[in-house]
Tab-separated table of C-alpha atoms in Angstrom:
chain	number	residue	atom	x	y	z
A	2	UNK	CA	16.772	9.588	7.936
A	3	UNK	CA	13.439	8.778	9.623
A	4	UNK	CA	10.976	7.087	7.956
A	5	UNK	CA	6.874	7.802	7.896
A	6	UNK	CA	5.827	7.499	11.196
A	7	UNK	CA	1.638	7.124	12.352
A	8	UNK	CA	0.384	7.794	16.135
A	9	UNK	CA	-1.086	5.471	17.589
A	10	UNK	CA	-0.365	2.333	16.391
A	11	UNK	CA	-3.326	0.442	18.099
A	12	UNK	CA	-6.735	1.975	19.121
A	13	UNK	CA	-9.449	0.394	20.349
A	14	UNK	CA	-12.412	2.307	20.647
A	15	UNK	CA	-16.020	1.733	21.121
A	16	UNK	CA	-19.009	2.022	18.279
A	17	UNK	CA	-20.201	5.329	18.025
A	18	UNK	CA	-16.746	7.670	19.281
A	19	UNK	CA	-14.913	9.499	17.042
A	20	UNK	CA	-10.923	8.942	16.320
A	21	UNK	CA	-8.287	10.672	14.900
A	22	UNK	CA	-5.292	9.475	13.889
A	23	UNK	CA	-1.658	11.325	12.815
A	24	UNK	CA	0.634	10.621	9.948
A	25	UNK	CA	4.216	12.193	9.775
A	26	UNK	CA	5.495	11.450	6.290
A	27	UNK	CA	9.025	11.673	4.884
A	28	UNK	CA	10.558	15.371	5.408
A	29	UNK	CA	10.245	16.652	1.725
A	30	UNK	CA	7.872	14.190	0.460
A	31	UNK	CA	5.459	16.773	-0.455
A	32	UNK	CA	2.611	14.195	-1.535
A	33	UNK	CA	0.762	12.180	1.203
A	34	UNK	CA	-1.899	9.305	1.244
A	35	UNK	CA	-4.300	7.253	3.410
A	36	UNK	CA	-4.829	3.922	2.796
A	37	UNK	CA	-6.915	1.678	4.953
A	38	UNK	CA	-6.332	-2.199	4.726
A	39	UNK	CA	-8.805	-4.990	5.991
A	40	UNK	CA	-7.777	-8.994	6.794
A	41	UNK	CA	-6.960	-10.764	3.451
A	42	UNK	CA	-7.182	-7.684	1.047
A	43	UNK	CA	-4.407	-5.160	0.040
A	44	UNK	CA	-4.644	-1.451	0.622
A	45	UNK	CA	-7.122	0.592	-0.320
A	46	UNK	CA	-6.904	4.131	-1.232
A	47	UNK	CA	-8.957	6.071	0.825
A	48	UNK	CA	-7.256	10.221	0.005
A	49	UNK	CA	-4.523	12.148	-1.097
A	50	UNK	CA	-2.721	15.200	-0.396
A	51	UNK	CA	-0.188	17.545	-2.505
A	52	UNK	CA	1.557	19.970	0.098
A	53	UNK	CA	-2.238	20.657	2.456
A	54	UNK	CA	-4.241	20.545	-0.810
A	55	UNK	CA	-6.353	17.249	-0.777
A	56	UNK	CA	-6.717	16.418	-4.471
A	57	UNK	CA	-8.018	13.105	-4.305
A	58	UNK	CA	-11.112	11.319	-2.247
A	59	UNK	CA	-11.898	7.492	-3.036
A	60	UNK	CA	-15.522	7.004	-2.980
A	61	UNK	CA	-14.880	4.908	0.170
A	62	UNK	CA	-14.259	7.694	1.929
A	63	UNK	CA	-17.837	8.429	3.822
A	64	UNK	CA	-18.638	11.569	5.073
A	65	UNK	CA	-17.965	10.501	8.249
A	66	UNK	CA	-14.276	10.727	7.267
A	67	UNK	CA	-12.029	13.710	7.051
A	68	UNK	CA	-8.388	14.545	6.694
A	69	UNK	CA	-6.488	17.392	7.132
A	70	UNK	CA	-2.729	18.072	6.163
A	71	UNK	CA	-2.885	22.097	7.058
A	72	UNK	CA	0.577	23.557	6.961
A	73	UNK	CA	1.909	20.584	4.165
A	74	UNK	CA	3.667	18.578	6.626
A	75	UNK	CA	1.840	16.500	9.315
A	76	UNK	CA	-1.534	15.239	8.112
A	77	UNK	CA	-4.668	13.777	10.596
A	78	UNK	CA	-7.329	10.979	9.431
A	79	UNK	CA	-10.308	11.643	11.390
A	80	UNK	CA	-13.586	9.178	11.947
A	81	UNK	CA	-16.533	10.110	13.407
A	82	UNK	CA	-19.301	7.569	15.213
A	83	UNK	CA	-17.147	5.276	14.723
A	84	UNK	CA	-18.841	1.940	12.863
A	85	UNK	CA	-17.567	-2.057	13.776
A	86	UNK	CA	-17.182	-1.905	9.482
A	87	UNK	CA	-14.280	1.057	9.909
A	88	UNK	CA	-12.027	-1.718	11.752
A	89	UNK	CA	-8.729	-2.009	9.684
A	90	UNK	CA	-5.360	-0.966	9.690
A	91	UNK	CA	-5.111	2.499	8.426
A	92	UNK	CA	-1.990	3.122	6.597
A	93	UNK	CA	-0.264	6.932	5.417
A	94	UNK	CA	2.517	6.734	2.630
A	95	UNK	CA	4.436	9.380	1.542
A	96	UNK	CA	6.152	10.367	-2.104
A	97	UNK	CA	7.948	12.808	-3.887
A	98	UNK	CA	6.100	13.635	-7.323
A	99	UNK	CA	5.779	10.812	-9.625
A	100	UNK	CA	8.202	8.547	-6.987
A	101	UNK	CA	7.409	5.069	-5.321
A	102	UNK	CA	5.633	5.379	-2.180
A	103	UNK	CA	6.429	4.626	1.516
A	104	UNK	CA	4.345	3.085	3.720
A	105	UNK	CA	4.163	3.939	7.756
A	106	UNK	CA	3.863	1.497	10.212
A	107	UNK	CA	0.425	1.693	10.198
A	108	UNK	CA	-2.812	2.393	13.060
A	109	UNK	CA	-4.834	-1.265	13.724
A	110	UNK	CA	-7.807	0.102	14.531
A	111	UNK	CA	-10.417	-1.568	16.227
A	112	UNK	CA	-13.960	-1.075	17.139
A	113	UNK	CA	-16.065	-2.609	19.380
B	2	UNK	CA	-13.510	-8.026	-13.120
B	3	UNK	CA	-10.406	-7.083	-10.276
B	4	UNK	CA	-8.530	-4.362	-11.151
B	5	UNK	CA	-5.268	-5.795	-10.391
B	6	UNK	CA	-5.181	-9.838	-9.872
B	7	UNK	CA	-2.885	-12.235	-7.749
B	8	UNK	CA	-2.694	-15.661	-7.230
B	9	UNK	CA	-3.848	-15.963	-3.525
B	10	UNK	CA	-1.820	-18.355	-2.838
B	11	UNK	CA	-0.315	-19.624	-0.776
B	12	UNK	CA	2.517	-20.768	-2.436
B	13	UNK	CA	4.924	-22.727	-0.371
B	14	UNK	CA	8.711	-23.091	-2.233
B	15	UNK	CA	11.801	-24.873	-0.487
B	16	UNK	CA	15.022	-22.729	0.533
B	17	UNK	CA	16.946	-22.029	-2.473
B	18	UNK	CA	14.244	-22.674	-5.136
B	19	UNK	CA	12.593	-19.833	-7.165
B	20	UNK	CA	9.850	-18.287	-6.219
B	21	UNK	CA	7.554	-16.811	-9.009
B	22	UNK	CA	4.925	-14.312	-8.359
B	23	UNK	CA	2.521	-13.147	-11.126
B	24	UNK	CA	0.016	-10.051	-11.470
B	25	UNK	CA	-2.009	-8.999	-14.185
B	26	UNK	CA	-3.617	-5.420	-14.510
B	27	UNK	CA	-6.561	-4.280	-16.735
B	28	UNK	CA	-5.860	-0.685	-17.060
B	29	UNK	CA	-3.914	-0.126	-20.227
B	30	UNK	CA	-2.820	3.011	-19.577
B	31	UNK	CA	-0.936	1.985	-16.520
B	32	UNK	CA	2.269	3.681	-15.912
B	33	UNK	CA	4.242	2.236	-12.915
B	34	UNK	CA	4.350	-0.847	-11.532
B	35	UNK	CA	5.550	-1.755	-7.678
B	36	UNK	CA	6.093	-5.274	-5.858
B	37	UNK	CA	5.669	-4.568	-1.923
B	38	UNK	CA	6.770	-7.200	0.665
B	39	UNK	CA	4.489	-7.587	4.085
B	40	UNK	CA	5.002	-9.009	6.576
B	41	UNK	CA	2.033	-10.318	8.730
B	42	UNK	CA	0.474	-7.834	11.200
B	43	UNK	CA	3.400	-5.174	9.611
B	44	UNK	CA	2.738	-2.388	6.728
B	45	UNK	CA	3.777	-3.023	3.362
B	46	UNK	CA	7.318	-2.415	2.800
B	47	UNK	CA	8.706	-1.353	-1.394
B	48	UNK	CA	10.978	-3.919	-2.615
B	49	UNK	CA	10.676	-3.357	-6.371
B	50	UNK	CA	9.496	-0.691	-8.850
B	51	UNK	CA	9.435	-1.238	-12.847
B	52	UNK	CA	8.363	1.212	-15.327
B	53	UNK	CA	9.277	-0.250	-18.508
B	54	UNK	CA	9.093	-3.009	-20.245
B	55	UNK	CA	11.406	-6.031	-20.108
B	56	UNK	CA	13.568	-7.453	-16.866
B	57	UNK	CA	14.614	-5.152	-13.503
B	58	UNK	CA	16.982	-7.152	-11.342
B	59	UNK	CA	18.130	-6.181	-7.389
B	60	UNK	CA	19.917	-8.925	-5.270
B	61	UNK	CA	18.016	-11.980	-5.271
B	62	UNK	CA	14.699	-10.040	-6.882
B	63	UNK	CA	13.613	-9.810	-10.310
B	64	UNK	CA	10.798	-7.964	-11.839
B	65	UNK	CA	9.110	-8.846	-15.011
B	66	UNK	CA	6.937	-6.133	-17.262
B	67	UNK	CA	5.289	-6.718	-20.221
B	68	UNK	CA	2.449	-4.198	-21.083
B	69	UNK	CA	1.142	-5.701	-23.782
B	70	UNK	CA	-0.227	-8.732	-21.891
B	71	UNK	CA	-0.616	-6.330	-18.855
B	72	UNK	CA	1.753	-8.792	-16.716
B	73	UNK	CA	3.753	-8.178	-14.301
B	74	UNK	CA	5.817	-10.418	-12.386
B	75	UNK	CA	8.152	-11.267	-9.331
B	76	UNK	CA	11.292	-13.941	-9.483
B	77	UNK	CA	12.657	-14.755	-5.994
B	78	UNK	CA	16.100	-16.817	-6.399
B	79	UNK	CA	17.490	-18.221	-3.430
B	80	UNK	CA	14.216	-18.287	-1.459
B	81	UNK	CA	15.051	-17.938	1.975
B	82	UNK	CA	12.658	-18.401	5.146
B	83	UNK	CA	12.908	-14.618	6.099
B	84	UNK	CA	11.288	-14.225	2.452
B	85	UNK	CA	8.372	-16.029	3.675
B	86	UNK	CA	5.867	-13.183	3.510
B	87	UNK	CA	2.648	-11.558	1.678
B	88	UNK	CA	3.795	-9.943	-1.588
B	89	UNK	CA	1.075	-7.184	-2.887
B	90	UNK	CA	1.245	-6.173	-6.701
B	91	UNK	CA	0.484	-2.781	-6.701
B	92	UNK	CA	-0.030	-0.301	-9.974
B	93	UNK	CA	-0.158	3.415	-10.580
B	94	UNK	CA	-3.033	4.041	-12.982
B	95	UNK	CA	-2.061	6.345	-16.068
B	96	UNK	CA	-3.668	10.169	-16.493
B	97	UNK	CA	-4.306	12.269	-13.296
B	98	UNK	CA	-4.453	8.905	-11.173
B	99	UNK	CA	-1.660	9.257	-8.046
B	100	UNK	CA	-2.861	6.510	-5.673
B	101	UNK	CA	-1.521	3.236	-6.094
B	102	UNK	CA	-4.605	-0.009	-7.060
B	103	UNK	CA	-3.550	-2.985	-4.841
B	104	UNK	CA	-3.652	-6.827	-5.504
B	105	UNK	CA	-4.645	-8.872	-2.829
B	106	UNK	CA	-1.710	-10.397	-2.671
B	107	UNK	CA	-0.312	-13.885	-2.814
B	108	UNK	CA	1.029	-15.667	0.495
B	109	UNK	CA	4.622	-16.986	-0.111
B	110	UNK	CA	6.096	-19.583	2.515
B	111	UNK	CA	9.702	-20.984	2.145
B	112	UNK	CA	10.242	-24.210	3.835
B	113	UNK	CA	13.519	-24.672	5.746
């Protein structure tokens, strides 16, 4: 039984690029999430997706942030021009309906 | 006013004591209640879920609910060093809400 898995792990990038990162969740978990955590803080819900529908956008999600989870299984966080404010570790979970959630291993981003 | 409140921290305890974690929450409608264990520069890892009021115990851990004062809590007995750790309070708002609201969680260190 694998767990949630996220590529990369670690991305440095330089202001102004655009990143994407991947989330694999738990096979069957058929709801997915994006969190994004900064130094000293817990996570903070960024989006959610139900099989590919995204049902749920925090307001801290800029427009400069998408996701995608297209056939219901993998999902992608995407950031354009990227900002030195978007460094944080971005972390995907994974549930069944109404079930505690599972955390990947997370992507440390940084920007530079 | 937070959302969901720790105690910072940190809190050091010496191996084999108790270790006592609070949270408080201010959504009354809050359904589900989770205690996640982190270690530093890992993602946050479930260690405890509690959905009704009263006592849940597993192993050494033991979670605390009482909705009325919108407290939750973690016991530790038996600290051990490998417990030293960030523990995040984390609650699943009632209605339509899915994602999880975070604490900021409180720094536990168990001293050999």
């Amino acid at each position: 039984d694998t767990g949630v898995s996220q590529d990369p792990r670690h991305k440095i990038t330089k202001r102004g690029q655009n990143v994407t990162f991947r989330c694999d969740p738990i096979s069957e978990h058929n709801r997915l999430y994006w969190y994004r955590q900064t130094l000293g803080q817990g996570p903070e819900f960024l989006t959610y997706f139900q099989n590919e529908a995204q049902l749920e956008k925090s307001r801290l999600l800029s427009d400069r942030f998408s996701a995608e989870r297209p056939k219901g299984s993998f999902s992608t966080l995407e950031i354009q021009r990227t900002e030195q404010g978007d460094s944080a570790m971005y972390l995907c979970a994974s549930s069944f309906p109404g079930s505690e959630q599972y955390f990947g291993p997370g992507t440390r981003l940084t920007v530079t | 006013q937070k959302e969901v409140e720790q105690n910072s921290g940190p809190l050091s305890v010496p191996e084999g004591a108790i270790a006592s974690l609070n949270c408080t929450y201010s959504d009354r409608v809050s359904q589900s209640f989770f205690w996640y264990r982190q270690y530093s520069g890992k993602s946050p890892e479930l260690i405890m879920s509690i959905y009704s009021n009263g006592d849940k115990e597993d192993g050494r851990f033991t979670a605390q609910l009482n909705k009325a004062s919108q407290y939750v809590s973690l016991l530790i007995r038996d600290s051990q060093p490998s417990d030293s750790a960030t523990y995040l309070c984390a609650v699943n708002g009632g209605g339509s809400a899915r994602q999880l609201t975070f604490g900021s969680g409180t720094q536990l260190t168990v001293l050999p």
